[in-house]
Coordinates of C-alpha atoms and ligand atoms in Angstrom, one line a residue:
M1 CA 37.7 20.5 12.8
T2 CA 33.9 22.3 13.3
T3 CA 34.4 25.2 11.2
L4 CA 32.2 25.2 7.9
P5 CA 34.0 26.5 5.6
P6 CA 32.3 30.0 3.9
V7 CA 30.8 30.7 0.9
K8 CA 29.7 33.7 -0.5
P9 CA 27.7 36.6 1.5
V10 CA 24.8 37.5 0.2
S11 CA 22.8 40.7 1.8
T12 CA 19.4 41.2 0.2
A13 CA 19.8 44.8 1.8
T14 CA 16.2 46.9 2.4
A15 CA 14.8 48.9 -0.3
S16 CA 15.8 51.9 -1.4
T17 CA 15.1 54.4 -4.5
L18 CA 16.7 53.2 -7.8
V19 CA 18.7 56.9 -8.1
N20 CA 22.2 57.0 -6.8
Q21 CA 22.9 53.4 -6.2
S22 CA 25.3 52.7 -9.3
A23 CA 24.7 49.0 -9.1
D24 CA 26.5 47.2 -11.4
V25 CA 23.4 45.4 -13.0
V26 CA 19.4 46.7 -12.2
V27 CA 17.0 44.1 -12.5
V28 CA 13.8 44.6 -13.6
V29 CA 11.1 42.0 -13.2
I30 CA 8.3 42.4 -15.7
D31 CA 5.0 40.3 -16.4
E32 CA 3.4 39.8 -19.9
A33 CA 0.6 41.4 -18.5
D34 CA 2.9 44.9 -17.6
L35 CA 3.1 45.4 -21.4
D36 CA 0.7 45.6 -24.4
Q37 CA 2.5 45.3 -27.7
G38 CA 5.7 46.5 -26.8
K39 CA 4.6 49.3 -24.9
L40 CA 4.8 49.9 -21.1
K41 CA 1.4 49.6 -20.0
N42 CA 1.6 51.0 -16.4
N43 CA 2.7 54.5 -15.3
D44 CA 5.1 52.8 -12.8
L45 CA 6.6 51.1 -15.5
Q46 CA 6.9 54.3 -17.5
N47 CA 8.6 56.3 -14.4
L48 CA 11.2 53.2 -14.0
D49 CA 12.0 53.3 -17.5
T50 CA 12.5 57.3 -17.3
Q51 CA 14.8 56.6 -14.5
L52 CA 16.8 53.6 -16.6
G53 CA 17.2 56.3 -19.5
G54 CA 14.4 54.5 -21.6
A55 CA 16.2 51.1 -21.4
I56 CA 13.4 49.1 -20.7
S57 CA 11.0 50.5 -23.9
A58 CA 14.5 50.4 -25.9
L59 CA 13.7 46.3 -25.1
T60 CA 10.2 45.7 -25.3
T61 CA 9.8 48.0 -28.6
L62 CA 12.1 46.0 -30.6
K63 CA 10.5 42.8 -29.2
D64 CA 13.7 41.1 -27.6
F65 CA 11.4 41.3 -24.5
E66 CA 7.7 40.6 -23.7
G67 CA 7.6 39.1 -20.6
K68 CA 8.0 35.8 -21.0
W69 CA 8.1 33.1 -17.8
L70 CA 11.9 33.7 -17.3
S71 CA 13.3 35.6 -20.6
T72 CA 15.7 38.2 -20.1
A73 CA 17.3 40.8 -22.3
V74 CA 20.2 43.0 -21.2
T75 CA 21.2 46.4 -22.3
L76 CA 23.6 48.8 -21.4
C77 CA 22.0 51.7 -19.0
S78 CA 22.5 55.6 -20.4
V79 CA 22.0 56.2 -16.4
N80 CA 25.4 56.0 -15.2
T81 CA 24.0 57.1 -11.1
V82 CA 21.5 54.3 -11.1
G83 CA 23.6 51.4 -13.2
K84 CA 25.4 50.2 -15.4
R85 CA 23.2 47.7 -17.4
V86 CA 19.8 46.6 -17.2
V87 CA 18.6 43.1 -17.0
L88 CA 14.7 42.6 -17.7
V89 CA 13.4 39.0 -16.5
G90 CA 10.1 38.0 -17.5
G91 CA 7.7 36.8 -14.4
G92 CA 5.8 35.6 -17.7
K93 CA 1.3 35.0 -17.3
K94 CA -0.7 33.9 -14.2
L95 CA 1.5 31.2 -13.2
D96 CA 0.6 28.8 -10.5
E97 CA 2.5 27.4 -7.8
K98 CA 3.7 31.2 -7.3
P99 CA 6.1 30.8 -4.1
A100 CA 8.2 28.0 -6.2
R101 CA 8.3 30.2 -9.0
A102 CA 9.2 33.6 -7.5
R103 CA 12.2 31.3 -5.9
Q104 CA 13.3 30.5 -9.3
I105 CA 13.2 34.2 -10.8
G106 CA 15.8 34.9 -7.7
L107 CA 17.5 31.6 -8.7
K108 CA 17.6 33.5 -12.2
I109 CA 18.8 36.7 -11.3
A110 CA 21.9 35.3 -9.2
E111 CA 22.5 33.5 -12.3
E112 CA 22.6 36.5 -14.6
C113 CA 24.4 38.8 -12.0
A114 CA 27.2 36.0 -12.0
R115 CA 27.4 36.2 -15.5
F116 CA 28.1 40.1 -15.3
K117 CA 30.2 39.3 -12.1
A118 CA 28.1 41.9 -10.5
G119 CA 28.8 43.1 -6.5
K120 CA 25.7 45.6 -6.7
V121 CA 22.4 44.6 -7.8
G122 CA 19.2 46.6 -8.2
I123 CA 16.4 44.9 -8.2
C124 CA 12.7 46.5 -9.3
G125 CA 9.4 46.3 -11.4
T126 CA 6.2 46.4 -11.6
S127 CA 5.8 42.4 -11.7
A128 CA 3.1 40.7 -9.0
F129 CA 5.7 38.5 -7.7
L130 CA 7.4 42.1 -6.3
A131 CA 3.8 43.0 -4.4
S132 CA 3.3 40.0 -1.8
G133 CA 5.7 39.8 1.1
E134 CA 5.6 35.7 0.7
L135 CA 6.5 35.8 -2.8
V136 CA 9.3 38.7 -2.4
T137 CA 10.8 36.5 0.4
Q138 CA 10.5 33.4 -1.6
M139 CA 12.5 35.7 -4.4
A140 CA 15.2 36.6 -1.9
L141 CA 15.9 33.0 -0.9
G142 CA 16.4 32.4 -4.5
L143 CA 19.0 34.9 -5.0
R144 CA 20.8 33.6 -1.7
M145 CA 20.5 29.8 -3.2
G146 CA 21.3 31.1 -6.5
N147 CA 24.5 32.6 -4.7
Y148 CA 25.4 28.8 -2.7
K149 CA 28.6 27.1 -4.1
Y150 CA 30.4 24.4 -1.7
P151 CA 34.0 25.9 -1.4
N152 CA 36.1 23.8 -3.2
S153 CA 39.2 23.0 -1.2
N154 CA 42.0 23.8 -4.1
L155 CA 40.3 26.6 -4.9
T156 CA 43.0 29.3 -6.6
A157 CA 43.4 32.7 -4.4
E158 CA 41.2 34.4 -7.5
A159 CA 38.7 31.9 -7.3
R160 CA 38.2 31.8 -3.3
K161 CA 38.8 35.7 -3.0
E162 CA 35.6 35.1 -5.7
L163 CA 33.7 33.8 -3.9
E164 CA 34.0 36.0 -0.9
T165 CA 33.1 39.0 -2.7
H166 CA 30.1 40.4 -1.1
V167 CA 27.0 40.9 -3.9
E168 CA 24.9 43.3 -2.3
F169 CA 21.1 43.1 -3.5
K170 CA 19.1 45.9 -3.0
F171 CA 15.0 45.4 -3.9
S172 CA 13.6 49.4 -4.8
G173 CA 10.2 50.4 -4.2
L174 CA 9.1 47.8 -2.2
Q175 CA 5.7 48.4 0.0
A176 CA 6.3 48.3 3.6
N177 CA 5.0 45.1 5.0
V178 CA 6.6 43.6 1.9
E179 CA 9.9 44.9 3.4
L180 CA 9.1 43.6 6.8
H181 CA 9.0 39.7 5.5
L182 CA 12.4 40.3 3.5
K183 CA 13.9 41.0 6.8
Q184 CA 12.8 37.2 8.3
S185 CA 14.2 36.0 5.1
A186 CA 17.5 36.3 5.5
I187 CA 16.9 34.1 8.8
V188 CA 15.3 31.3 6.5
A189 CA 18.1 31.9 4.5
D190 CA 21.4 31.1 7.0
S191 CA 19.6 27.8 7.6
I192 CA 19.1 26.7 4.3
E193 CA 22.7 27.5 3.6
T194 CA 24.3 26.0 7.1
C195 CA 21.9 22.8 5.9
R196 CA 23.2 22.9 2.3
L197 CA 26.6 23.1 3.3
L198 CA 27.0 20.0 5.2
Q199 CA 24.8 17.9 2.9
D200 CA 27.2 19.0 0.4
A201 CA 30.2 18.2 2.4
P202 CA 31.9 15.1 1.8
P203 CA 31.6 11.9 3.9
N204 CA 35.1 11.9 5.2
V205 CA 34.6 15.8 6.4
A206 CA 31.0 15.4 7.5
T207 CA 31.3 12.6 10.0
P208 CA 28.5 12.1 12.3
A209 CA 30.6 13.3 15.1
Y210 CA 31.2 16.8 13.0
V211 CA 27.6 17.3 11.7
A212 CA 26.6 16.9 15.8
N213 CA 29.9 19.5 16.4
V214 CA 28.9 22.1 14.4
M215 CA 25.2 22.1 14.9
S216 CA 25.3 22.5 18.5
E217 CA 28.2 25.1 18.1
K218 CA 25.5 27.1 16.2
A219 CA 22.0 25.8 18.1
R220 CA 24.4 26.4 21.8
A221 CA 25.0 30.2 19.9
A222 CA 21.6 30.4 19.2
G223 CA 20.6 29.9 23.0
L224 CA 18.9 26.7 22.5
S225 CA 19.8 23.5 24.9
V226 CA 21.0 20.5 23.3
Q227 CA 22.4 17.2 24.3
V228 CA 24.3 15.5 22.5
Y229 CA 24.5 11.2 23.1
G230 CA 27.4 8.9 21.5
G231 CA 29.0 5.8 21.0
E232 CA 29.1 3.5 24.3
K233 CA 26.4 6.0 25.9
L234 CA 24.1 4.8 23.5
R235 CA 24.4 1.2 24.0
Q236 CA 23.6 1.6 27.8
M237 CA 20.7 3.6 26.9
G238 CA 19.2 0.8 24.8
F239 CA 19.6 2.2 21.0
G240 CA 20.6 -1.1 20.1
A241 CA 19.7 -0.2 16.5
M242 CA 21.5 2.7 16.0
M243 CA 24.2 0.8 17.3
A244 CA 24.4 -2.3 15.0
V245 CA 23.7 -0.3 12.4
S246 CA 27.1 1.7 13.1
G247 CA 28.8 -1.4 14.3
G248 CA 30.7 -1.2 10.9
S249 CA 32.4 2.0 11.0
A250 CA 35.0 3.3 12.8
N251 CA 33.3 6.7 13.6
D252 CA 30.9 7.0 16.6
A253 CA 27.4 7.1 16.0
Q254 CA 25.9 10.5 17.0
F255 CA 22.8 10.9 18.5
V256 CA 21.6 14.8 18.9
V257 CA 18.7 16.7 20.5
I258 CA 18.2 20.5 19.9
E259 CA 15.1 22.1 22.0
Y260 CA 13.4 25.1 21.5
A261 CA 11.3 25.9 24.4
P262 CA 9.2 29.1 24.4
T263 CA 7.6 30.8 26.8
N264 CA 4.2 31.4 25.2
A265 CA 4.2 27.8 23.7
K266 CA 1.1 25.9 23.8
K267 CA 2.0 23.3 21.6
S268 CA 4.5 21.2 21.3
V269 CA 6.6 19.5 17.9
A270 CA 9.3 17.4 16.9
F271 CA 11.1 17.3 13.9
V272 CA 13.0 14.2 13.8
G273 CA 15.6 13.3 10.5
K274 CA 17.8 10.5 9.2
G275 CA 21.4 11.3 9.4
L276 CA 23.4 8.4 7.7
T277 CA 26.5 10.4 6.8
M278 CA 27.3 7.7 4.3
D279 CA 25.4 4.9 3.2
T280 CA 27.3 2.2 1.6
G281 CA 24.6 -0.6 2.2
G282 CA 26.7 -2.5 4.8
Y283 CA 26.9 -6.5 3.5
S284 CA 24.2 -5.9 1.0
L285 CA 26.4 -3.8 0.0
K286 CA 24.9 -1.2 -3.0
T287 CA 25.7 -2.8 -6.3
P288 CA 26.9 -1.8 -8.9
S289 CA 28.9 0.7 -6.4
T290 CA 27.6 3.6 -8.8
H291 CA 24.6 3.6 -6.3
Q292 CA 27.2 4.4 -3.4
V293 CA 27.5 8.0 -5.4
G294 CA 25.9 10.6 -3.6
M295 CA 25.1 8.6 -0.5
K296 CA 26.4 11.5 1.6
Y297 CA 23.1 12.8 0.9
D298 CA 21.8 10.4 3.2
M299 CA 22.4 12.9 5.9
S300 CA 19.9 15.1 4.8
G301 CA 16.9 14.8 7.1
A302 CA 19.4 15.6 9.9
A303 CA 20.7 18.6 8.3
V304 CA 16.9 19.5 7.8
V305 CA 16.2 19.5 10.7
L306 CA 18.7 20.8 12.6
N307 CA 18.8 24.1 10.9
A308 CA 15.0 24.3 10.7
V309 CA 15.0 24.3 14.4
I310 CA 17.5 27.2 14.7
A311 CA 15.7 29.3 12.3
I312 CA 12.5 28.6 14.3
S313 CA 13.7 30.2 17.9
K314 CA 15.1 32.8 15.7
L315 CA 11.8 33.8 14.2
Q316 CA 10.4 33.5 18.0
L317 CA 7.5 30.8 16.4
P318 CA 5.2 30.4 19.5
I319 CA 6.0 26.9 19.9
R320 CA 8.1 24.1 21.6
V321 CA 10.2 22.3 19.2
F322 CA 12.6 19.5 19.3
A323 CA 15.1 18.8 16.7
V324 CA 16.4 15.3 16.9
A325 CA 18.7 13.8 14.7
A326 CA 20.1 10.2 14.2
L327 CA 23.5 10.6 13.1
C328 CA 25.3 7.7 12.1
E329 CA 27.5 5.8 8.9
N330 CA 26.7 2.5 7.5
M331 CA 29.8 0.9 6.4
V332 CA 31.3 -3.0 6.5
D333 CA 34.1 -4.3 8.5
A334 CA 34.3 -7.2 11.4
H335 CA 31.8 -4.9 13.4
A336 CA 29.2 -4.7 11.0
Y337 CA 25.7 -6.1 10.9
R338 CA 24.7 -8.9 9.4
V339 CA 21.4 -10.0 7.7
G340 CA 19.7 -11.9 9.8
D341 CA 20.3 -10.0 12.6
V342 CA 17.9 -9.5 15.4
L343 CA 18.0 -6.2 16.9
T344 CA 16.6 -4.9 20.0
T345 CA 15.3 -1.3 19.6
Y346 CA 14.7 1.4 22.6
N347 CA 11.2 0.9 23.0
G348 CA 12.3 -3.0 23.5
K349 CA 10.5 -3.7 19.9
T350 CA 12.9 -6.0 18.3
I351 CA 14.0 -6.1 14.4
E352 CA 14.9 -8.9 12.0
V353 CA 17.1 -7.4 9.7
L354 CA 17.2 -9.1 6.2
N355 CA 18.6 -6.5 4.1
T356 CA 21.5 -4.1 5.6
D357 CA 21.1 -1.5 3.4
A358 CA 17.0 -0.6 4.7
E359 CA 19.4 1.2 7.6
G360 CA 17.4 4.4 8.1
R361 CA 13.8 3.0 9.2
I362 CA 16.6 0.8 11.7
V363 CA 18.0 4.0 12.6
L364 CA 14.9 6.3 12.9
S365 CA 13.3 3.1 15.0
D366 CA 15.2 4.4 18.3
A367 CA 15.1 7.8 17.4
L368 CA 11.1 7.7 16.8
A369 CA 10.8 5.7 19.9
Y370 CA 13.0 8.0 22.1
T371 CA 10.8 11.2 20.9
A372 CA 7.8 9.5 21.5
K373 CA 8.6 7.8 24.9
D374 CA 11.0 10.9 26.1
L375 CA 9.9 14.1 24.7
K376 CA 6.3 13.5 24.7
P377 CA 5.5 16.2 21.6
D378 CA 2.2 16.4 20.4
T379 CA 3.0 16.1 17.0
I380 CA 6.3 14.0 15.3
I381 CA 7.5 15.0 11.6
E382 CA 10.2 13.3 10.4
F383 CA 12.5 13.6 7.3
S384 CA 14.5 10.9 5.8
T385 CA 16.0 10.1 2.7
L386 CA 14.4 6.9 3.1
T387 CA 14.3 4.9 -0.2
G388 CA 15.0 4.7 -3.7
A389 CA 11.2 4.0 -4.5
M390 CA 10.5 7.2 -3.8
I391 CA 12.3 8.5 -6.4
S392 CA 11.1 5.8 -9.5
A393 CA 7.7 7.3 -7.8
L394 CA 8.2 10.9 -7.7
G395 CA 11.4 11.5 -9.6
H396 CA 13.5 14.5 -8.3
L397 CA 10.4 16.9 -8.2
G398 CA 8.8 16.1 -4.9
A399 CA 8.7 14.3 -1.4
G400 CA 6.5 12.3 -0.3
I401 CA 4.1 12.1 2.6
F402 CA 3.0 9.4 4.6
S403 CA 0.5 10.6 7.6
F404 CA -0.4 8.7 10.5
N405 CA -2.7 9.0 13.1
S406 CA -4.0 11.9 12.8
D407 CA -7.6 13.5 10.8
T408 CA -5.3 17.0 10.4
L409 CA -2.1 16.7 10.1
E410 CA -1.9 15.5 6.1
K411 CA -3.9 18.8 5.4
T412 CA -1.8 21.0 7.7
V413 CA 1.8 19.8 5.9
L414 CA 0.4 19.6 2.5
N415 CA -0.5 23.6 3.4
A416 CA 2.4 24.3 4.7
S417 CA 4.1 23.2 1.6
Q418 CA 2.3 25.3 -0.7
Q419 CA 3.1 28.2 1.4
V420 CA 6.7 27.9 1.0
G421 CA 6.5 26.2 -2.4
E422 CA 8.0 22.7 -1.0
R423 CA 6.1 20.3 -3.2
V424 CA 4.8 17.3 -1.6
W425 CA 2.6 14.8 -2.5
P426 CA 0.5 12.6 -0.3
M427 CA 1.4 8.6 -0.3
P428 CA -1.0 5.1 0.6
T429 CA -0.4 3.9 4.2
W430 CA -2.8 0.7 3.4
D431 CA -3.1 -2.0 6.2
E432 CA -2.1 -4.4 4.3
I433 CA 1.2 -2.5 3.5
G434 CA 2.0 -2.9 7.2
E435 CA 1.4 -6.9 7.0
D436 CA 4.1 -6.9 4.6
V437 CA 6.4 -6.1 7.9
K438 CA 4.9 -8.5 10.2
G439 CA 7.7 -10.6 12.0
T440 CA 8.4 -14.0 12.7
I441 CA 11.8 -14.5 14.4
A442 CA 11.1 -11.0 15.4
D443 CA 8.8 -8.2 15.7
V444 CA 8.8 -6.3 12.2
N445 CA 11.4 -7.3 9.3
N446 CA 13.3 -4.1 8.0
I447 CA 12.0 -4.9 4.5
G448 CA 8.7 -5.8 2.9
A449 CA 7.8 -9.8 2.2
T450 CA 7.6 -8.9 -1.8
A451 CA 10.7 -7.2 -2.8
G452 CA 10.1 -3.7 -5.0
A453 CA 6.2 -4.0 -4.0
A454 CA 5.0 -0.4 -2.6
G455 CA 8.6 0.3 -1.4
S456 CA 8.0 3.7 -0.2
S457 CA 5.3 3.0 1.6
V458 CA 6.7 -0.4 3.5
G459 CA 9.3 1.6 4.7
A460 CA 6.4 4.2 6.1
M461 CA 4.6 1.3 7.8
F462 CA 7.6 0.3 9.5
L463 CA 8.6 3.4 10.9
K464 CA 5.1 4.3 12.4
E465 CA 5.7 1.3 14.7
F466 CA 8.2 3.1 16.6
V467 CA 5.4 6.3 17.5
E468 CA 3.6 5.5 20.5
N469 CA 0.0 6.6 18.0
K470 CA 1.6 10.2 17.9
P471 CA 0.1 12.2 15.2
Y472 CA 3.3 11.3 13.0
C473 CA 3.9 12.3 9.0
H474 CA 6.9 10.3 7.4
V475 CA 8.4 13.2 4.7
D476 CA 10.6 11.0 2.2
I477 CA 13.0 13.7 0.9
A478 CA 15.2 10.7 -1.4
G479 CA 14.6 12.3 -4.5
V480 CA 14.2 16.1 -3.3
A481 CA 17.5 16.4 -0.9
N482 CA 19.9 16.7 -3.9
G483 CA 19.5 17.2 -8.0
N484 CA 16.0 18.6 -7.4
M485 CA 14.5 19.4 -10.4
S486 CA 11.2 20.5 -8.9
V487 CA 10.0 24.3 -9.5
G488 CA 12.4 27.1 -7.7
F489 CA 15.2 24.6 -6.6
P490 CA 19.0 24.5 -7.8
R491 CA 19.7 21.4 -9.5
K492 CA 22.6 19.0 -9.3
I493 CA 23.5 19.8 -5.8
S494 CA 22.1 20.4 -2.0
S495 CA 18.8 21.6 -2.0
G496 CA 18.2 22.6 1.4
Y497 CA 14.7 21.1 0.5
G498 CA 12.5 20.5 3.8
V499 CA 14.3 23.5 6.3
Q500 CA 11.3 25.9 4.9
L501 CA 8.7 23.3 5.0
S502 CA 9.9 22.2 8.7
I503 CA 10.0 26.0 9.7
E504 CA 6.2 26.4 8.2
I505 CA 4.4 23.1 9.6
A506 CA 5.8 24.6 13.0
R507 CA 4.5 28.2 12.4
A508 CA 0.7 26.0 11.6
L509 CA 0.6 23.8 14.6
S510 CA 1.6 26.6 17.0
V511 CA -1.9 28.2 16.4
G512 CA -3.7 25.1 16.2
Ligands
BES601 N1 19.2 5.7 1.3 C1 18.7 4.9 0.9 C2 17.4 5.3 -0.2 C3 17.9 6.0 -1.1 C4 18.5 5.4 -2.7 C5 18.0 7.6 -1.2 C6 18.4 6.4 -3.3 C7 18.5 8.2 -2.2 C8 18.4 7.7 -3.3 C9 18.0 3.5 1.8 O1 19.3 3.5 3.0 C10 18.2 2.3 0.7 O2 19.0 1.9 0.3 N2 17.0 1.7 0.8 C11 16.6 0.8 -0.2 C12 15.5 0.0 0.6 C13 15.2 -1.5 0.3 C14 16.5 -2.5 0.4 C15 14.3 -1.8 0.7 C16 16.5 1.3 -1.4 O3 15.8 2.0 -1.5 O4 16.7 0.5 -2.2
ZN602 ZN1 20.8 2.2 2.9
ZN603 ZN1 20.3 4.8 3.5

């Protein structure tokens, strides 16, 4: 019940020389700047060409390959002690958003290698993307992400065998400091992979209890402390908001708190995640029902924070970290909450429900209030697939960030975002928008007074009511949790977006 299905394991092995590796595919990453009218410009590339029996120059002389961004060319390798095929991949020329692009190269390599059913892959080249630890790390993550496939339970024996076949990616000729980074990337890749498996798992499998069980087992195995509160316990604790949202579901709500507390920590941060394992909309039912498709991804925030804390602990970052996940299901039955209900949240503030589909902010009100009051972190970062309006604003190209109660937090998040190539864009938090959720019957309404006006900011202004003036950043990942179109992400499926961003924010806050 609590075991995740396996996905194709990948090892991004250590560097070695090309000789004697007998790879199925030798990938050579080459930038436009490495070539001049089809000629190999530098010695390193000429040496590689010699090792590969002239395969590179054969393709470049013919102008089959000019190093253009993500272009590819393939030829057979005549030196079979090195490999069977040579695939050239273009690194383009002087591009922005390098980390995300490095990951995109990794995705491309994985795609090419799958085409040849390659089990053993060598990667080398003179591209600038292979020259820095950060970029090779992203490339390795792209390889792992590109190899990910949700294991369909109806797979034939043959297909399952293929899924479980080990793919070995070996980088050649990396500098020693680059290799060190590469080792750490496996930790991050594991967290992204588990995050994605949970995101993609269907809602009848990934119930609140399932997610809570899987992640608490993983966290305990990593030596972290874990608290899981479920069902009636939450009512006793005063989680009136979460209890209301999960009222219509046969699956109990679960509230998970994982803590990583290294002895050398000076600061603390809490990552809070929205964990709706399914969002039908409740009585304000999503209409047409096609809008319910994909709502299994409404637990992405929870999957992100629960997996990020595990990676942060394995990377031994010197900061105390809490991962807080509010898991429940928004369904319809005789016990479901209604439009017009007034709910009392964990900190005593009351909410008038004017739309049961704006349930994420309701669930998060308890989670944020508990985090601020009981965990008392220095900073709160929260990930949620909160609003459809976020997709209207930024499409599937990036997440919106809304920061409060700090002059520096927005900058910290922006910097972290650029480091790891997970795009964010600052959104408005104007006071007038906050006025929009002030209540008459209760303290706050769960939707704004004007339908459709600044919807994502309205959600953010509602949430900030529950953080006790702590530095707080709300990250709306509605557009990027799945079907991500931004640079360096797989299309149409789970993205694991946010795992790396969280890790990088924790790293920045640990020294700040
Ligand atoms: N989970 C949705 C937001 C969402 C929509 C995420 C599409 C990903 C894709 C959220 O619970 C929701 O339904 N929000 C409402 C809020 C509205 C009623 C104020 C929305 O965005 O329509
Ligand atoms: Zn909803
Ligand atoms: Zn939702």
